[in-house]
């Protein structure tokens, strides 16, 4: 059959990837990046291209990230990643809902799986595993807060904020949070502080609106 036409990054997609990658190369894990791109701006492709670039980064010959958690309630994010990153199917897995989910999370990390897809609701369990049982590995949590096709009472942004608020920072884990519009809680959790006439306020690492 015919191969799909290649997709090329739009300016805002290229810019955010080019800004994040050298920072990660220099600083390593432990940082938080809030990317505020409006709905319809190609977030699933931006995530895919960013993960592809970050996955190849090393410091002193060692990979910066042992594993990526792609946290999203939209199936197209997983499809985009698998189309953009070659051979991803052989090094990725999708967490399945069951009563032994914590053990499942531990197992896929221990097996060395590179890319782990998860629903937003599982984020607290993932953070528990990293915090309590994985001090020696380094992780990237790539979180997609764009709403799925179906409506839910609790937004992905609310779920993520609840999961992260009150936890101690994880020096071995980076957060890449993609949100169409960030509320004040998300800005304080993941944004960059700046001085606004003597008052500390917060802003996203990268902002794109039409």
PDB file of C-alpha atoms in Angstrom:
ATOM      1  CA  UNK A   1       0.000   0.000   0.000  1.00  0.00           C
ATOM      2  CA  UNK A   2       0.958   3.628  -0.203  1.00  0.00           C
ATOM      3  CA  UNK A   3       2.905   5.122   2.695  1.00  0.00           C
ATOM      4  CA  UNK A   4       1.362   8.108   4.464  1.00  0.00           C
ATOM      5  CA  UNK A   5       2.818  11.486   3.596  1.00  0.00           C
ATOM      6  CA  UNK A   6       5.364  12.643   6.185  1.00  0.00           C
ATOM      7  CA  UNK A   7       4.270  15.295   8.649  1.00  0.00           C
ATOM      8  CA  UNK A   8       6.585  18.245   9.228  1.00  0.00           C
ATOM      9  CA  UNK A   9       6.566  20.349  12.399  1.00  0.00           C
ATOM     10  CA  UNK A  10       4.870  23.717  12.378  1.00  0.00           C
ATOM     11  CA  UNK A  11       6.860  26.615  13.791  1.00  0.00           C
ATOM     12  CA  UNK A  12       5.537  26.417  17.372  1.00  0.00           C
ATOM     13  CA  UNK A  13       6.109  22.646  17.451  1.00  0.00           C
ATOM     14  CA  UNK A  14       9.678  22.933  16.205  1.00  0.00           C
ATOM     15  CA  UNK A  15      10.409  25.835  18.534  1.00  0.00           C
ATOM     16  CA  UNK A  16       9.311  24.139  21.755  1.00  0.00           C
ATOM     17  CA  UNK A  17      11.271  20.963  20.966  1.00  0.00           C
ATOM     18  CA  UNK A  18      14.376  22.963  20.058  1.00  0.00           C
ATOM     19  CA  UNK A  19      14.111  24.952  23.295  1.00  0.00           C
ATOM     20  CA  UNK A  20      13.558  21.977  25.618  1.00  0.00           C
ATOM     21  CA  UNK A  21      16.150  19.524  24.266  1.00  0.00           C
ATOM     22  CA  UNK A  22      19.332  21.562  25.017  1.00  0.00           C
ATOM     23  CA  UNK A  23      18.074  22.368  28.514  1.00  0.00           C
ATOM     24  CA  UNK A  24      17.548  18.680  29.250  1.00  0.00           C
ATOM     25  CA  UNK A  25      20.940  17.861  27.736  1.00  0.00           C
ATOM     26  CA  UNK A  26      22.532  20.337  30.148  1.00  0.00           C
ATOM     27  CA  UNK A  27      20.442  19.906  33.291  1.00  0.00           C
ATOM     28  CA  UNK A  28      19.332  16.269  33.145  1.00  0.00           C
ATOM     29  CA  UNK A  29      16.136  15.036  34.836  1.00  0.00           C
ATOM     30  CA  UNK A  30      14.217  16.678  37.644  1.00  0.00           C
ATOM     31  CA  UNK A  31      12.809  19.709  35.817  1.00  0.00           C
ATOM     32  CA  UNK A  32       9.205  20.680  35.036  1.00  0.00           C
ATOM     33  CA  UNK A  33       8.075  22.108  31.708  1.00  0.00           C
ATOM     34  CA  UNK A  34       4.549  23.425  31.100  1.00  0.00           C
ATOM     35  CA  UNK A  35       3.658  23.696  27.406  1.00  0.00           C
ATOM     36  CA  UNK A  36       0.449  25.640  26.839  1.00  0.00           C
ATOM     37  CA  UNK A  37      -0.671  25.007  23.256  1.00  0.00           C
ATOM     38  CA  UNK A  38      -4.287  25.557  22.304  1.00  0.00           C
ATOM     39  CA  UNK A  39      -6.512  22.707  21.136  1.00  0.00           C
ATOM     40  CA  UNK A  40      -6.061  21.872  17.481  1.00  0.00           C
ATOM     41  CA  UNK A  41      -2.413  22.932  17.426  1.00  0.00           C
ATOM     42  CA  UNK A  42      -1.037  19.423  16.877  1.00  0.00           C
ATOM     43  CA  UNK A  43      -0.137  18.498  20.447  1.00  0.00           C
ATOM     44  CA  UNK A  44      -0.036  14.758  19.795  1.00  0.00           C
ATOM     45  CA  UNK A  45       2.600  15.277  17.085  1.00  0.00           C
ATOM     46  CA  UNK A  46       4.538  17.704  19.301  1.00  0.00           C
ATOM     47  CA  UNK A  47       4.644  15.067  22.036  1.00  0.00           C
ATOM     48  CA  UNK A  48       5.811  12.434  19.557  1.00  0.00           C
ATOM     49  CA  UNK A  49       8.612  14.573  18.155  1.00  0.00           C
ATOM     50  CA  UNK A  50       9.727  15.645  21.640  1.00  0.00           C
ATOM     51  CA  UNK A  51       9.878  12.065  22.924  1.00  0.00           C
ATOM     52  CA  UNK A  52      11.839  11.006  19.847  1.00  0.00           C
ATOM     53  CA  UNK A  53      14.428  13.729  20.492  1.00  0.00           C
ATOM     54  CA  UNK A  54      14.628  13.197  24.249  1.00  0.00           C
ATOM     55  CA  UNK A  55      14.919   9.441  23.845  1.00  0.00           C
ATOM     56  CA  UNK A  56      18.283   9.825  22.132  1.00  0.00           C
ATOM     57  CA  UNK A  57      19.862  12.137  24.703  1.00  0.00           C
ATOM     58  CA  UNK A  58      22.811  10.947  26.761  1.00  0.00           C
ATOM     59  CA  UNK A  59      25.139  12.345  29.400  1.00  0.00           C
ATOM     60  CA  UNK A  60      28.592  10.759  29.685  1.00  0.00           C
ATOM     61  CA  UNK A  61      27.408   7.884  27.481  1.00  0.00           C
ATOM     62  CA  UNK A  62      24.376   7.109  29.655  1.00  0.00           C
ATOM     63  CA  UNK A  63      20.794   7.719  28.564  1.00  0.00           C
ATOM     64  CA  UNK A  64      19.263  10.672  30.386  1.00  0.00           C
ATOM     65  CA  UNK A  65      15.931   8.847  30.723  1.00  0.00           C
ATOM     66  CA  UNK A  66      15.529   5.145  31.399  1.00  0.00           C
ATOM     67  CA  UNK A  67      11.813   5.253  30.596  1.00  0.00           C
ATOM     68  CA  UNK A  68       9.072   7.555  29.353  1.00  0.00           C
ATOM     69  CA  UNK A  69       5.557   7.485  30.757  1.00  0.00           C
ATOM     70  CA  UNK A  70       3.118   8.900  28.195  1.00  0.00           C
ATOM     71  CA  UNK A  71       0.078   9.871  30.263  1.00  0.00           C
ATOM     72  CA  UNK A  72      -3.006  10.619  28.179  1.00  0.00           C
ATOM     73  CA  UNK A  73      -6.661   9.751  27.767  1.00  0.00           C
ATOM     74  CA  UNK A  74      -6.526  10.244  23.977  1.00  0.00           C
ATOM     75  CA  UNK A  75      -5.775   7.151  21.851  1.00  0.00           C
ATOM     76  CA  UNK A  76      -4.372   9.284  19.019  1.00  0.00           C
ATOM     77  CA  UNK A  77      -1.376  10.266  21.160  1.00  0.00           C
ATOM     78  CA  UNK A  78      -0.243   6.637  21.249  1.00  0.00           C
ATOM     79  CA  UNK A  79      -0.899   6.251  17.514  1.00  0.00           C
ATOM     80  CA  UNK A  80       1.135   9.358  16.697  1.00  0.00           C
ATOM     81  CA  UNK A  81       4.058   8.162  18.787  1.00  0.00           C
ATOM     82  CA  UNK A  82       4.097   4.758  17.190  1.00  0.00           C
ATOM     83  CA  UNK A  83       4.071   6.300  13.726  1.00  0.00           C
ATOM     84  CA  UNK A  84       6.831   8.802  14.499  1.00  0.00           C
ATOM     85  CA  UNK A  85       9.220   6.573  16.474  1.00  0.00           C
ATOM     86  CA  UNK A  86      10.403   3.552  14.550  1.00  0.00           C
ATOM     87  CA  UNK A  87      10.154   0.146  16.180  1.00  0.00           C
ATOM     88  CA  UNK A  88       8.347   1.616  19.154  1.00  0.00           C
ATOM     89  CA  UNK A  89       5.997  -1.357  19.402  1.00  0.00           C
ATOM     90  CA  UNK A  90       8.881  -3.603  20.473  1.00  0.00           C
ATOM     91  CA  UNK A  91       9.900  -1.367  23.375  1.00  0.00           C
ATOM     92  CA  UNK A  92       6.562  -0.017  24.551  1.00  0.00           C
ATOM     93  CA  UNK A  93       3.593  -1.222  26.550  1.00  0.00           C
ATOM     94  CA  UNK A  94       0.179   0.006  27.570  1.00  0.00           C
ATOM     95  CA  UNK A  95      -0.865  -0.250  31.218  1.00  0.00           C
ATOM     96  CA  UNK A  96      -4.078  -2.231  31.489  1.00  0.00           C
ATOM     97  CA  UNK A  97      -6.622  -1.606  34.205  1.00  0.00           C
ATOM     98  CA  UNK A  98      -6.628  -4.443  36.729  1.00  0.00           C
ATOM     99  CA  UNK A  99      -6.449  -5.018  40.470  1.00  0.00           C
ATOM    100  CA  UNK A 100      -2.677  -5.514  40.327  1.00  0.00           C
ATOM    101  CA  UNK A 101      -1.881  -2.234  38.588  1.00  0.00           C
ATOM    102  CA  UNK A 102       0.902  -1.213  41.036  1.00  0.00           C
ATOM    103  CA  UNK A 103       2.643  -4.554  40.444  1.00  0.00           C
ATOM    104  CA  UNK A 104       2.175  -4.102  36.701  1.00  0.00           C
ATOM    105  CA  UNK A 105       3.828  -0.665  36.812  1.00  0.00           C
ATOM    106  CA  UNK A 106       6.743  -2.071  38.814  1.00  0.00           C
ATOM    107  CA  UNK A 107       7.131  -4.986  36.411  1.00  0.00           C
ATOM    108  CA  UNK A 108       7.305  -2.950  33.195  1.00  0.00           C
ATOM    109  CA  UNK A 109       9.927  -0.660  34.718  1.00  0.00           C
ATOM    110  CA  UNK A 110      11.994  -3.607  35.932  1.00  0.00           C
ATOM    111  CA  UNK A 111      11.810  -5.202  32.464  1.00  0.00           C
ATOM    112  CA  UNK A 112      13.368  -2.085  30.981  1.00  0.00           C
ATOM    113  CA  UNK A 113      10.422  -1.027  28.828  1.00  0.00           C
ATOM    114  CA  UNK A 114      11.314   2.334  27.241  1.00  0.00           C
ATOM    115  CA  UNK A 115       7.873   3.837  26.607  1.00  0.00           C
ATOM    116  CA  UNK A 116       4.898   3.142  28.854  1.00  0.00           C
ATOM    117  CA  UNK A 117       1.441   4.435  27.925  1.00  0.00           C
ATOM    118  CA  UNK A 118      -0.964   5.188  30.736  1.00  0.00           C
ATOM    119  CA  UNK A 119      -4.303   6.767  31.455  1.00  0.00           C
ATOM    120  CA  UNK A 120      -4.266   9.957  33.517  1.00  0.00           C
ATOM    121  CA  UNK A 121      -6.089   8.181  36.374  1.00  0.00           C
ATOM    122  CA  UNK A 122      -3.027   5.965  36.940  1.00  0.00           C
ATOM    123  CA  UNK A 123      -0.650   8.886  37.559  1.00  0.00           C
ATOM    124  CA  UNK A 124      -0.784   8.656  41.399  1.00  0.00           C
ATOM    125  CA  UNK A 125       0.244   4.981  41.252  1.00  0.00           C
ATOM    126  CA  UNK A 126       3.079   5.767  38.835  1.00  0.00           C
ATOM    127  CA  UNK A 127       4.356   8.521  41.127  1.00  0.00           C
ATOM    128  CA  UNK A 128       4.104   6.192  44.132  1.00  0.00           C
ATOM    129  CA  UNK A 129       6.235   3.600  42.342  1.00  0.00           C
ATOM    130  CA  UNK A 130       8.876   6.128  41.281  1.00  0.00           C
ATOM    131  CA  UNK A 131       9.007   7.788  44.668  1.00  0.00           C
ATOM    132  CA  UNK A 132       9.138   4.659  46.814  1.00  0.00           C
ATOM    133  CA  UNK A 133      10.819   1.987  44.701  1.00  0.00           C
ATOM    134  CA  UNK A 134      12.785   3.544  41.818  1.00  0.00           C
ATOM    135  CA  UNK A 135      15.460   5.898  43.181  1.00  0.00           C
ATOM    136  CA  UNK A 136      18.091   4.543  40.813  1.00  0.00           C
ATOM    137  CA  UNK A 137      16.262   5.096  37.515  1.00  0.00           C
ATOM    138  CA  UNK A 138      15.407   8.280  35.651  1.00  0.00           C
ATOM    139  CA  UNK A 139      12.022   9.034  34.142  1.00  0.00           C
ATOM    140  CA  UNK A 140      10.197  11.455  31.884  1.00  0.00           C
ATOM    141  CA  UNK A 141       6.493  11.922  32.525  1.00  0.00           C
ATOM    142  CA  UNK A 142       4.896  13.355  29.392  1.00  0.00           C
ATOM    143  CA  UNK A 143       1.374  14.379  30.327  1.00  0.00           C
ATOM    144  CA  UNK A 144      -1.305  15.268  27.789  1.00  0.00           C
ATOM    145  CA  UNK A 145      -4.109  17.339  29.283  1.00  0.00           C
ATOM    146  CA  UNK A 146      -6.042  17.849  26.062  1.00  0.00           C
ATOM    147  CA  UNK A 147      -9.585  16.609  26.594  1.00  0.00           C
ATOM    148  CA  UNK A 148     -10.514  13.246  25.053  1.00  0.00           C
ATOM    149  CA  UNK A 149     -13.442  12.809  22.676  1.00  0.00           C
ATOM    150  CA  UNK A 150     -15.707  11.800  25.536  1.00  0.00           C
ATOM    151  CA  UNK A 151     -16.557  14.259  28.275  1.00  0.00           C
ATOM    152  CA  UNK A 152     -15.595  13.524  31.867  1.00  0.00           C
ATOM    153  CA  UNK A 153     -16.694  15.196  35.087  1.00  0.00           C
ATOM    154  CA  UNK A 154     -13.116  15.545  36.327  1.00  0.00           C
ATOM    155  CA  UNK A 155     -10.751  17.113  33.802  1.00  0.00           C
ATOM    156  CA  UNK A 156      -7.307  15.684  33.113  1.00  0.00           C
ATOM    157  CA  UNK A 157      -5.830  18.926  34.427  1.00  0.00           C
ATOM    158  CA  UNK A 158      -7.645  18.492  37.751  1.00  0.00           C
ATOM    159  CA  UNK A 159      -6.528  14.865  38.040  1.00  0.00           C
ATOM    160  CA  UNK A 160      -2.896  15.734  37.320  1.00  0.00           C
ATOM    161  CA  UNK A 161      -2.889  18.652  39.753  1.00  0.00           C
ATOM    162  CA  UNK A 162      -4.337  16.450  42.520  1.00  0.00           C
ATOM    163  CA  UNK A 163      -1.783  13.705  41.852  1.00  0.00           C
ATOM    164  CA  UNK A 164       1.217  16.033  42.012  1.00  0.00           C
ATOM    165  CA  UNK A 165       0.199  18.625  44.619  1.00  0.00           C
ATOM    166  CA  UNK A 166       1.758  18.032  48.026  1.00  0.00           C
ATOM    167  CA  UNK A 167       4.375  15.567  46.793  1.00  0.00           C
ATOM    168  CA  UNK A 168       8.045  16.266  47.260  1.00  0.00           C
ATOM    169  CA  UNK A 169       9.931  17.059  44.029  1.00  0.00           C
ATOM    170  CA  UNK A 170      11.509  14.029  42.360  1.00  0.00           C
ATOM    171  CA  UNK A 171      15.104  14.698  41.326  1.00  0.00           C
ATOM    172  CA  UNK A 172      15.089  11.672  39.003  1.00  0.00           C
ATOM    173  CA  UNK A 173      11.889  12.613  37.149  1.00  0.00           C
ATOM    174  CA  UNK A 174      11.022  15.335  34.646  1.00  0.00           C
ATOM    175  CA  UNK A 175       7.488  16.521  33.940  1.00  0.00           C
ATOM    176  CA  UNK A 176       6.428  17.653  30.472  1.00  0.00           C
ATOM    177  CA  UNK A 177       2.864  18.875  30.808  1.00  0.00           C
ATOM    178  CA  UNK A 178       0.912  19.781  27.659  1.00  0.00           C
ATOM    179  CA  UNK A 179      -2.219  21.802  28.362  1.00  0.00           C
ATOM    180  CA  UNK A 180      -4.554  23.780  26.080  1.00  0.00           C
ATOM    181  CA  UNK A 181      -4.999  26.305  28.906  1.00  0.00           C
ATOM    182  CA  UNK A 182      -3.411  26.059  32.324  1.00  0.00           C
ATOM    183  CA  UNK A 183      -5.251  27.080  35.476  1.00  0.00           C
ATOM    184  CA  UNK A 184      -3.473  28.795  38.352  1.00  0.00           C
ATOM    185  CA  UNK A 185      -2.805  25.536  40.201  1.00  0.00           C
ATOM    186  CA  UNK A 186      -1.141  24.009  37.135  1.00  0.00           C
ATOM    187  CA  UNK A 187       0.909  27.160  36.604  1.00  0.00           C
ATOM    188  CA  UNK A 188       2.190  27.020  40.178  1.00  0.00           C
ATOM    189  CA  UNK A 189       2.938  23.283  39.985  1.00  0.00           C
ATOM    190  CA  UNK A 190       4.610  23.187  36.580  1.00  0.00           C
ATOM    191  CA  UNK A 191       5.172  26.753  35.391  1.00  0.00           C
ATOM    192  CA  UNK A 192       8.161  29.048  35.646  1.00  0.00           C
ATOM    193  CA  UNK A 193       8.188  31.651  38.431  1.00  0.00           C
ATOM    194  CA  UNK A 194       8.853  35.278  37.517  1.00  0.00           C
ATOM    195  CA  UNK A 195       8.792  38.592  39.348  1.00  0.00           C
ATOM    196  CA  UNK A 196       5.879  40.826  38.447  1.00  0.00           C
ATOM    197  CA  UNK A 197       6.323  44.171  40.231  1.00  0.00           C
ATOM    198  CA  UNK A 198       7.490  42.475  43.411  1.00  0.00           C
ATOM    199  CA  UNK A 199       4.958  39.653  43.239  1.00  0.00           C
ATOM    200  CA  UNK A 200       5.884  36.086  42.255  1.00  0.00           C
ATOM    201  CA  UNK A 201       3.752  34.840  39.395  1.00  0.00           C
ATOM    202  CA  UNK A 202       4.005  31.812  37.118  1.00  0.00           C
ATOM    203  CA  UNK A 203       3.972  31.317  33.356  1.00  0.00           C
ATOM    204  CA  UNK A 204       4.282  28.371  30.965  1.00  0.00           C
ATOM    205  CA  UNK A 205       7.634  27.390  29.506  1.00  0.00           C
ATOM    206  CA  UNK A 206       6.128  27.755  26.028  1.00  0.00           C
ATOM    207  CA  UNK A 207       2.868  29.363  24.921  1.00  0.00           C
ATOM    208  CA  UNK A 208       1.075  29.077  21.580  1.00  0.00           C
ATOM    209  CA  UNK A 209      -2.295  30.569  20.650  1.00  0.00           C
ATOM    210  CA  UNK A 210      -3.637  31.446  17.226  1.00  0.00           C
TER     211      UNK A 210
END
